[in-house]
Amino acid sequence: MAAGGGDSDMGPMAMAPPSHGAAHAPPAGAGKAVAPPAGPHMSMMHMTFFWGDRAVVLFPGWPGARGGGAYALCLLFVLALAALTEALAAASRCVARRRGRDAGGRGGGVPASSAALLTAAHAARMGTAYLVMLAVMSFNGGVLLAAVAGHALGFLLARSRVHPGSGAAADAARERELAAGPDGSKA
C-alpha cells in the first residue's frame, strides 16, 4: 500500500494528476514520474554559492568540466575584467577633469571629441561591469573572490595614489595643482 493511503503506484511525493475539465488531453504517461530531458548543454543551475572548478561562467560550457587549468584561466579573466572596469572608471574621470580644466570654468560647450571619448569610456565601463556581474551570477565562490580581487587591484593601480615614482615631490606638485583655481590663480 502506498504512503498516500491508496493503491496507486505514485508514491508519497507525486504530483496530483492534471484536471480533465479543459480542452487539453492528459499527457502521455500521466501519473508516472518522468525524468527531465538531458542533453549535452543541460547543466545544473546553482542558486547558492558553491566551491569547485566545475562552473559555467559567461559562456555555455566554459570552463565547465575542462579541469583546473581552464578554471584558473576563467578566474584570471574575471579578475582582469574587474580591474579593467576600475581602470575605465579612472580614465573617464581623468578625461572629465581635463575637459573641465581646458574649459577654464567658462561653462562653454564641450568639444565633440571629448564627449565621444567620455561616452565610449562609459559604454565600455558599463559593458565590463555587467560582464563581471554576470560572471558572479554563476554563484561560484572562486569567481566572486576573483571579481572582488580584480576590483581591488584595479582601484589600487588606477585610482589610488600609490604609484611607482610617487613621493614627496610628486605629492607636493599634486597639492599645488589642487590648490590652484581653474584659471591658474589661487582659490
mmCIF file of N, CA and C in Angstrom, residues 55-135:
data_model
loop_
_atom_site.group_PDB
_atom_site.id
_atom_site.type_symbol
_atom_site.label_atom_id
_atom_site.label_comp_id
_atom_site.label_asym_id
_atom_site.label_seq_id
_atom_site.Cartn_x
_atom_site.Cartn_y
_atom_site.Cartn_z
ATOM 1 N N ALA A 55 32.350 25.006 -12.884
ATOM 2 C CA ALA A 55 31.390 26.097 -13.009
ATOM 3 C C ALA A 55 31.205 26.441 -14.483
ATOM 4 N N VAL A 56 30.083 27.037 -14.789
ATOM 5 C CA VAL A 56 29.848 27.575 -16.125
ATOM 6 C C VAL A 56 29.742 29.083 -15.963
ATOM 7 N N VAL A 57 30.695 29.798 -16.575
ATOM 8 C CA VAL A 57 30.795 31.242 -16.384
ATOM 9 C C VAL A 57 30.725 31.932 -17.746
ATOM 10 N N LEU A 58 29.757 32.782 -17.916
ATOM 11 C CA LEU A 58 29.561 33.653 -19.077
ATOM 12 C C LEU A 58 29.177 32.935 -20.369
ATOM 13 N N PHE A 59 29.790 31.815 -20.696
ATOM 14 C CA PHE A 59 29.531 31.138 -21.964
ATOM 15 C C PHE A 59 29.159 29.682 -21.695
ATOM 16 N N PRO A 60 28.278 29.099 -22.491
ATOM 17 C CA PRO A 60 27.898 27.703 -22.268
ATOM 18 C C PRO A 60 29.111 26.768 -22.349
ATOM 19 N N GLY A 61 29.293 25.980 -21.311
ATOM 20 C CA GLY A 61 30.370 25.003 -21.297
ATOM 21 C C GLY A 61 31.746 25.537 -20.956
ATOM 22 N N TRP A 62 31.845 26.836 -20.555
ATOM 23 C CA TRP A 62 33.157 27.401 -20.249
ATOM 24 C C TRP A 62 33.232 27.803 -18.792
ATOM 25 N N PRO A 63 34.176 27.432 -18.014
ATOM 26 C CA PRO A 63 35.170 26.415 -18.268
ATOM 27 C C PRO A 63 34.601 25.014 -18.124
ATOM 28 N N GLY A 64 33.465 24.872 -17.455
ATOM 29 C CA GLY A 64 32.815 23.563 -17.365
ATOM 30 C C GLY A 64 33.686 22.511 -16.709
ATOM 31 N N ALA A 65 33.734 21.331 -17.296
ATOM 32 C CA ALA A 65 34.486 20.211 -16.728
ATOM 33 C C ALA A 65 35.844 20.055 -17.416
ATOM 34 N N ARG A 66 36.409 21.149 -17.873
ATOM 35 C CA ARG A 66 37.696 21.081 -18.587
ATOM 36 C C ARG A 66 38.886 20.991 -17.653
ATOM 37 N N GLY A 67 38.667 21.105 -16.362
ATOM 38 C CA GLY A 67 39.760 20.930 -15.409
ATOM 39 C C GLY A 67 40.188 22.220 -14.740
ATOM 40 N N GLY A 68 41.173 22.068 -13.873
ATOM 41 C CA GLY A 68 41.645 23.187 -13.068
ATOM 42 C C GLY A 68 42.322 24.283 -13.864
ATOM 43 N N GLY A 69 43.005 23.937 -14.948
ATOM 44 C CA GLY A 69 43.678 24.952 -15.760
ATOM 45 C C GLY A 69 42.700 25.906 -16.413
ATOM 46 N N ALA A 70 41.618 25.368 -16.968
ATOM 47 C CA ALA A 70 40.598 26.214 -17.584
ATOM 48 C C ALA A 70 39.888 27.048 -16.524
ATOM 49 N N TYR A 71 39.695 26.487 -15.346
ATOM 50 C CA TYR A 71 39.060 27.231 -14.256
ATOM 51 C C TYR A 71 39.965 28.381 -13.803
ATOM 52 N N ALA A 72 41.279 28.133 -13.700
ATOM 53 C CA ALA A 72 42.218 29.193 -13.323
ATOM 54 C C ALA A 72 42.234 30.292 -14.382
ATOM 55 N N LEU A 73 42.173 29.927 -15.648
ATOM 56 C CA LEU A 73 42.099 30.913 -16.725
ATOM 57 C C LEU A 73 40.823 31.734 -16.611
ATOM 58 N N CYS A 74 39.728 31.087 -16.275
ATOM 59 C CA CYS A 74 38.457 31.775 -16.072
ATOM 60 C C CYS A 74 38.560 32.793 -14.937
ATOM 61 N N LEU A 75 39.184 32.385 -13.827
ATOM 62 C CA LEU A 75 39.338 33.295 -12.697
ATOM 63 C C LEU A 75 40.221 34.487 -13.071
ATOM 64 N N LEU A 76 41.283 34.251 -13.826
ATOM 65 C CA LEU A 76 42.142 35.353 -14.268
ATOM 66 C C LEU A 76 41.387 36.289 -15.213
ATOM 67 N N PHE A 77 40.545 35.731 -16.053
ATOM 68 C CA PHE A 77 39.741 36.553 -16.961
ATOM 69 C C PHE A 77 38.781 37.447 -16.185
ATOM 70 N N VAL A 78 38.108 36.899 -15.183
ATOM 71 C CA VAL A 78 37.184 37.690 -14.373
ATOM 72 C C VAL A 78 37.948 38.750 -13.591
ATOM 73 N N LEU A 79 39.109 38.403 -13.040
ATOM 74 C CA LEU A 79 39.934 39.361 -12.313
ATOM 75 C C LEU A 79 40.351 40.510 -13.239
ATOM 76 N N ALA A 80 40.807 40.199 -14.442
ATOM 77 C CA ALA A 80 41.222 41.234 -15.390
ATOM 78 C C ALA A 80 40.041 42.096 -15.829
ATOM 79 N N LEU A 81 38.877 41.501 -16.003
ATOM 80 C CA LEU A 81 37.690 42.247 -16.398
ATOM 81 C C LEU A 81 37.281 43.232 -15.301
ATOM 82 N N ALA A 82 37.351 42.798 -14.045
ATOM 83 C CA ALA A 82 37.012 43.686 -12.934
ATOM 84 C C ALA A 82 38.045 44.809 -12.807
ATOM 85 N N ALA A 83 39.323 44.500 -12.990
ATOM 86 C CA ALA A 83 40.355 45.535 -12.930
ATOM 87 C C ALA A 83 40.184 46.531 -14.072
ATOM 88 N N LEU A 84 39.821 46.040 -15.258
ATOM 89 C CA LEU A 84 39.577 46.916 -16.398
ATOM 90 C C LEU A 84 38.399 47.848 -16.126
ATOM 91 N N THR A 85 37.390 47.362 -15.432
ATOM 92 C CA THR A 85 36.249 48.200 -15.067
ATOM 93 C C THR A 85 36.707 49.387 -14.235
ATOM 94 N N GLU A 86 37.557 49.133 -13.251
ATOM 95 C CA GLU A 86 38.073 50.229 -12.407
ATOM 96 C C GLU A 86 38.979 51.161 -13.199
ATOM 97 N N ALA A 87 39.786 50.619 -14.105
ATOM 98 C CA ALA A 87 40.671 51.458 -14.913
ATOM 99 C C ALA A 87 39.862 52.366 -15.843
ATOM 100 N N LEU A 88 38.789 51.842 -16.414
ATOM 101 C CA LEU A 88 37.936 52.662 -17.278
ATOM 102 C C LEU A 88 37.233 53.759 -16.487
ATOM 103 N N ALA A 89 36.856 53.463 -15.251
ATOM 104 C CA ALA A 89 36.246 54.489 -14.397
ATOM 105 C C ALA A 89 37.244 55.604 -14.119
ATOM 106 N N ALA A 90 38.492 55.248 -13.836
ATOM 107 C CA ALA A 90 39.526 56.253 -13.580
ATOM 108 C C ALA A 90 39.831 57.055 -14.838
ATOM 109 N N ALA A 91 39.867 56.395 -15.980
ATOM 110 C CA ALA A 91 40.158 57.096 -17.232
ATOM 111 C C ALA A 91 39.060 58.096 -17.573
ATOM 112 N N SER A 92 37.812 57.722 -17.360
ATOM 113 C CA SER A 92 36.727 58.661 -17.662
ATOM 114 C C SER A 92 36.756 59.850 -16.716
ATOM 115 N N ARG A 93 37.129 59.627 -15.461
ATOM 116 C CA ARG A 93 37.264 60.758 -14.530
ATOM 117 C C ARG A 93 38.408 61.669 -14.947
ATOM 118 N N CYS A 94 39.494 61.086 -15.411
ATOM 119 C CA CYS A 94 40.646 61.875 -15.847
ATOM 120 C C CYS A 94 40.283 62.731 -17.053
ATOM 121 N N VAL A 95 39.568 62.157 -18.027
ATOM 122 C CA VAL A 95 39.162 62.919 -19.208
ATOM 123 C C VAL A 95 38.186 64.022 -18.813
ATOM 124 N N ALA A 96 37.277 63.730 -17.897
ATOM 125 C CA ALA A 96 36.316 64.739 -17.456
ATOM 126 C C ALA A 96 37.020 65.884 -16.728
ATOM 127 N N ARG A 97 38.002 65.559 -15.876
ATOM 128 C CA ARG A 97 38.761 66.620 -15.194
ATOM 129 C C ARG A 97 39.538 67.461 -16.184
ATOM 130 N N ARG A 98 40.184 66.805 -17.139
ATOM 131 C CA ARG A 98 40.961 67.529 -18.138
ATOM 132 C C ARG A 98 40.049 68.423 -18.968
ATOM 133 N N ARG A 99 38.874 67.921 -19.295
ATOM 134 C CA ARG A 99 37.916 68.718 -20.061
ATOM 135 C C ARG A 99 37.489 69.945 -19.270
ATOM 136 N N GLY A 100 37.228 69.759 -17.968
ATOM 137 C CA GLY A 100 36.849 70.888 -17.116
ATOM 138 C C GLY A 100 37.978 71.894 -16.969
ATOM 139 N N ARG A 101 39.207 71.395 -16.894
ATOM 140 C CA ARG A 101 40.360 72.285 -16.753
ATOM 141 C C ARG A 101 40.587 73.052 -18.062
ATOM 142 N N ASP A 102 40.383 72.395 -19.211
ATOM 143 C CA ASP A 102 40.570 73.059 -20.502
ATOM 144 C C ASP A 102 39.497 74.105 -20.750
ATOM 145 N N ALA A 103 38.284 73.858 -20.264
ATOM 146 C CA ALA A 103 37.202 74.827 -20.434
ATOM 147 C C ALA A 103 37.438 76.046 -19.556
ATOM 148 N N GLY A 104 38.215 75.887 -18.489
ATOM 149 C CA GLY A 104 38.563 77.015 -17.626
ATOM 150 C C GLY A 104 37.387 77.555 -16.836
ATOM 151 N N GLY A 105 36.379 76.777 -16.625
ATOM 152 C CA GLY A 105 35.249 77.221 -15.818
ATOM 153 C C GLY A 105 34.358 78.199 -16.552
ATOM 154 N N ARG A 106 34.511 78.334 -17.856
ATOM 155 C CA ARG A 106 33.712 79.292 -18.622
ATOM 156 C C ARG A 106 32.319 78.771 -18.892
ATOM 157 N N GLY A 107 32.080 77.529 -18.708
ATOM 158 C CA GLY A 107 30.761 76.963 -18.962
ATOM 159 C C GLY A 107 30.475 76.832 -20.450
ATOM 160 N N GLY A 108 31.520 76.841 -21.256
ATOM 161 C CA GLY A 108 31.347 76.730 -22.703
ATOM 162 C C GLY A 108 30.969 75.323 -23.099
ATOM 163 N N GLY A 109 30.793 75.146 -24.387
ATOM 164 C CA GLY A 109 30.423 73.843 -24.924
ATOM 165 C C GLY A 109 31.568 72.845 -24.816
ATOM 166 N N VAL A 110 31.206 71.619 -24.840
ATOM 167 C CA VAL A 110 32.171 70.535 -24.761
ATOM 168 C C VAL A 110 32.534 70.132 -26.187
ATOM 169 N N PRO A 111 33.825 69.980 -26.476
ATOM 170 C CA PRO A 111 34.182 69.520 -27.821
ATOM 171 C C PRO A 111 33.594 68.135 -28.090
ATOM 172 N N ALA A 112 33.227 67.911 -29.326
ATOM 173 C CA ALA A 112 32.601 66.641 -29.690
ATOM 174 C C ALA A 112 33.541 65.473 -29.451
ATOM 175 N N SER A 113 34.838 65.687 -29.633
ATOM 176 C CA SER A 113 35.781 64.583 -29.416
ATOM 177 C C SER A 113 35.818 64.169 -27.949
ATOM 178 N N SER A 114 35.758 65.144 -27.031
ATOM 179 C CA SER A 114 35.744 64.809 -25.602
ATOM 180 C C SER A 114 34.459 64.097 -25.221
ATOM 181 N N ALA A 115 33.340 64.574 -25.750
ATOM 182 C CA ALA A 115 32.062 63.944 -25.443
ATOM 183 C C ALA A 115 32.030 62.516 -25.986
ATOM 184 N N ALA A 116 32.559 62.326 -27.183
ATOM 185 C CA ALA A 116 32.580 60.982 -27.762
ATOM 186 C C ALA A 116 33.497 60.063 -26.967
ATOM 187 N N LEU A 117 34.646 60.573 -26.521
ATOM 188 C CA LEU A 117 35.572 59.766 -25.726
ATOM 189 C C LEU A 117 34.963 59.386 -24.381
ATOM 190 N N LEU A 118 34.307 60.348 -23.728
ATOM 191 C CA LEU A 118 33.649 60.049 -22.453
ATOM 192 C C LEU A 118 32.520 59.034 -22.638
ATOM 193 N N THR A 119 31.767 59.164 -23.711
ATOM 194 C CA THR A 119 30.668 58.235 -23.979
ATOM 195 C C THR A 119 31.199 56.836 -24.244
ATOM 196 N N ALA A 120 32.276 56.740 -25.019
ATOM 197 C CA ALA A 120 32.862 55.424 -25.301
ATOM 198 C C ALA A 120 33.429 54.789 -24.036
ATOM 199 N N ALA A 121 34.098 55.593 -23.206
ATOM 200 C CA ALA A 121 34.646 55.062 -21.953
ATOM 201 C C ALA A 121 33.527 54.600 -21.030
ATOM 202 N N HIS A 122 32.443 55.358 -20.972
ATOM 203 C CA HIS A 122 31.317 54.982 -20.125
ATOM 204 C C HIS A 122 30.665 53.689 -20.637
ATOM 205 N N ALA A 123 30.471 53.583 -21.936
ATOM 206 C CA ALA A 123 29.859 52.382 -22.504
ATOM 207 C C ALA A 123 30.739 51.154 -22.249
ATOM 208 N N ALA A 124 32.042 51.307 -22.413
ATOM 209 C CA ALA A 124 32.952 50.184 -22.167
ATOM 210 C C ALA A 124 32.949 49.800 -20.690
ATOM 211 N N ARG A 125 32.916 50.803 -19.813
ATOM 212 C CA ARG A 125 32.899 50.514 -18.372
ATOM 213 C C ARG A 125 31.616 49.793 -17.976
ATOM 214 N N MET A 126 30.486 50.236 -18.507
ATOM 215 C CA MET A 126 29.223 49.570 -18.184
ATOM 216 C C MET A 126 29.197 48.151 -18.748
ATOM 217 N N GLY A 127 29.728 47.968 -19.934
ATOM 218 C CA GLY A 127 29.780 46.625 -20.518
ATOM 219 C C GLY A 127 30.623 45.675 -19.688
ATOM 220 N N THR A 128 31.796 46.131 -19.251
ATOM 221 C CA THR A 128 32.645 45.264 -18.430
ATOM 222 C C THR A 128 32.025 45.029 -17.060
ATOM 223 N N ALA A 129 31.370 46.045 -16.503
ATOM 224 C CA ALA A 129 30.729 45.868 -15.197
ATOM 225 C C ALA A 129 29.605 44.835 -15.269
ATOM 226 N N TYR A 130 28.814 44.874 -16.344
ATOM 227 C CA TYR A 130 27.748 43.887 -16.494
ATOM 228 C C TYR A 130 28.312 42.485 -16.729
ATOM 229 N N LEU A 131 29.413 42.372 -17.463
ATOM 230 C CA LEU A 131 30.025 41.057 -17.645
ATOM 231 C C LEU A 131 30.522 40.491 -16.318
ATOM 232 N N VAL A 132 31.117 41.351 -15.473
ATOM 233 C CA VAL A 132 31.562 40.888 -14.154
ATOM 234 C C VAL A 132 30.356 40.451 -13.328
ATOM 235 N N MET A 133 29.267 41.217 -13.396
ATOM 236 C CA MET A 133 28.064 40.850 -12.648
ATOM 237 C C MET A 133 27.520 39.500 -13.114
ATOM 238 N N LEU A 134 27.489 39.291 -14.424
ATOM 239 C CA LEU A 134 27.002 38.011 -14.942
ATOM 240 C C LEU A 134 27.922 36.859 -14.546
ATOM 241 N N ALA A 135 29.225 37.112 -14.491
ATOM 242 C CA ALA A 135 30.159 36.067 -14.059
ATOM 243 C C ALA A 135 29.901 35.700 -12.600
#
